[in-house]
Amino acid sequence: MSLKNRILPDQRRNYLKTLINSDRQIRIIEAHNGLSALVGSTASISAKDSKIIEFDGLWVSSLTCSAAKGLPDTELSNLERRLETIDEILRVTNKPLIVDGDTGGEAVNFEYMCSRLESMGVSAVIIEDKKYPKRNSLSANASHTLENPNEFANKIRRGREVLLSDDFMIFARLESLVTNQGIEDALLRTRMYLLAGADGIMIHSKKRTTDEVYSFLEGYKALCDELGFRKPIICVPTTYNTVTNEELSGHGVDIVIYANHLLRAAQAAMQKVCETILEKNRSLEAEEQCTSISELFEIVGFNDVIKRDSFFQNPVVKLKDVRKRRKDVRDQITELS
Ligand code: SPV
Ligand code: MG
């Protein structure tokens, strides 16, 4: 757990809504544990105009949280176990979290899920309209069954009903394209989910091109015009990965999720290091493929622990210095809110 990047649940929860209302493109990166959350939420680059560019928030993916535990993505982890991982992530970042709620399970379980996530300060949950237990959408061979749309809409209604704030959002994830049911089916379901109170829509596709997603987005625009309101749209361009954020934004996408890249990068890097050590029969050559120990100390806050130890070991620590440190931490939190 880090003592940096702290934020209280009430301050964090409405972040995503604030970002959406600010009308800018929102980029979200996947996290599956504390370390990936630290990396994803602190990574930055400096753009040409020397503006700092960072991810706006984190996606707690079922695929990568399962894979990080050596498990397939089939809703094997129960709610309590998933909440432990989410809590681990919340403790190291002050960015908003979008949680992958899988199918949400039974409606009553979804009520508990929403209530717990809202209390923890998560900003949004996304549930997909497949039958429990689902199979990962990117699989070429898995057989998927769509949920009855009335039952799914009812699950959304029940989730909304237990919420205590206006900040927490429930997104409905459409799996009609993944299951080859077509745009019409997706739009029919979208209408039902929006009318049931969904705060937004995630349209998923495993095609290599954007064609079907763009067709859906056109239909979505018409649907919103007809309904007289518009809710935010999320895309996950894992397979159609040549598309840029700007292009998706130009087609009306509000949030883009890069859903699995940190876990995949970690697995590939770990594999390489194992092979290098086996090949050379020592670890020297693997060093350049690894983060240094001192960098690791810095990333996880170990250097801060040492500094704090030495600060408080000083026999003449004055109350005013301690107060100043507390004020610095509070200022940091206020700045964010
Ligand atoms: C996940 O990241 O767990 C998702 C997105 O649900 S996908 O793997 O594309 O289905
Ligand atoms: Mg998932």
Coordinates of C-alpha atoms and ligand atoms in Angstrom, one line a residue, residues 62-63 73 100 102 128 134 173, ligand 2:
S62 CA -12.0 -9.5 -15.6
L63 CA -9.7 -11.0 -18.2
D73 CA -12.0 -15.5 -17.7
D100 CA -15.6 -4.9 -15.2
D102 CA -18.9 -9.4 -15.9
E128 CA -22.4 -7.4 -20.2
K134 CA -19.9 -15.8 -19.5
R173 CA -22.3 -3.6 -22.3
Ligands
MG2 MG -14.3 -8.9 -18.8

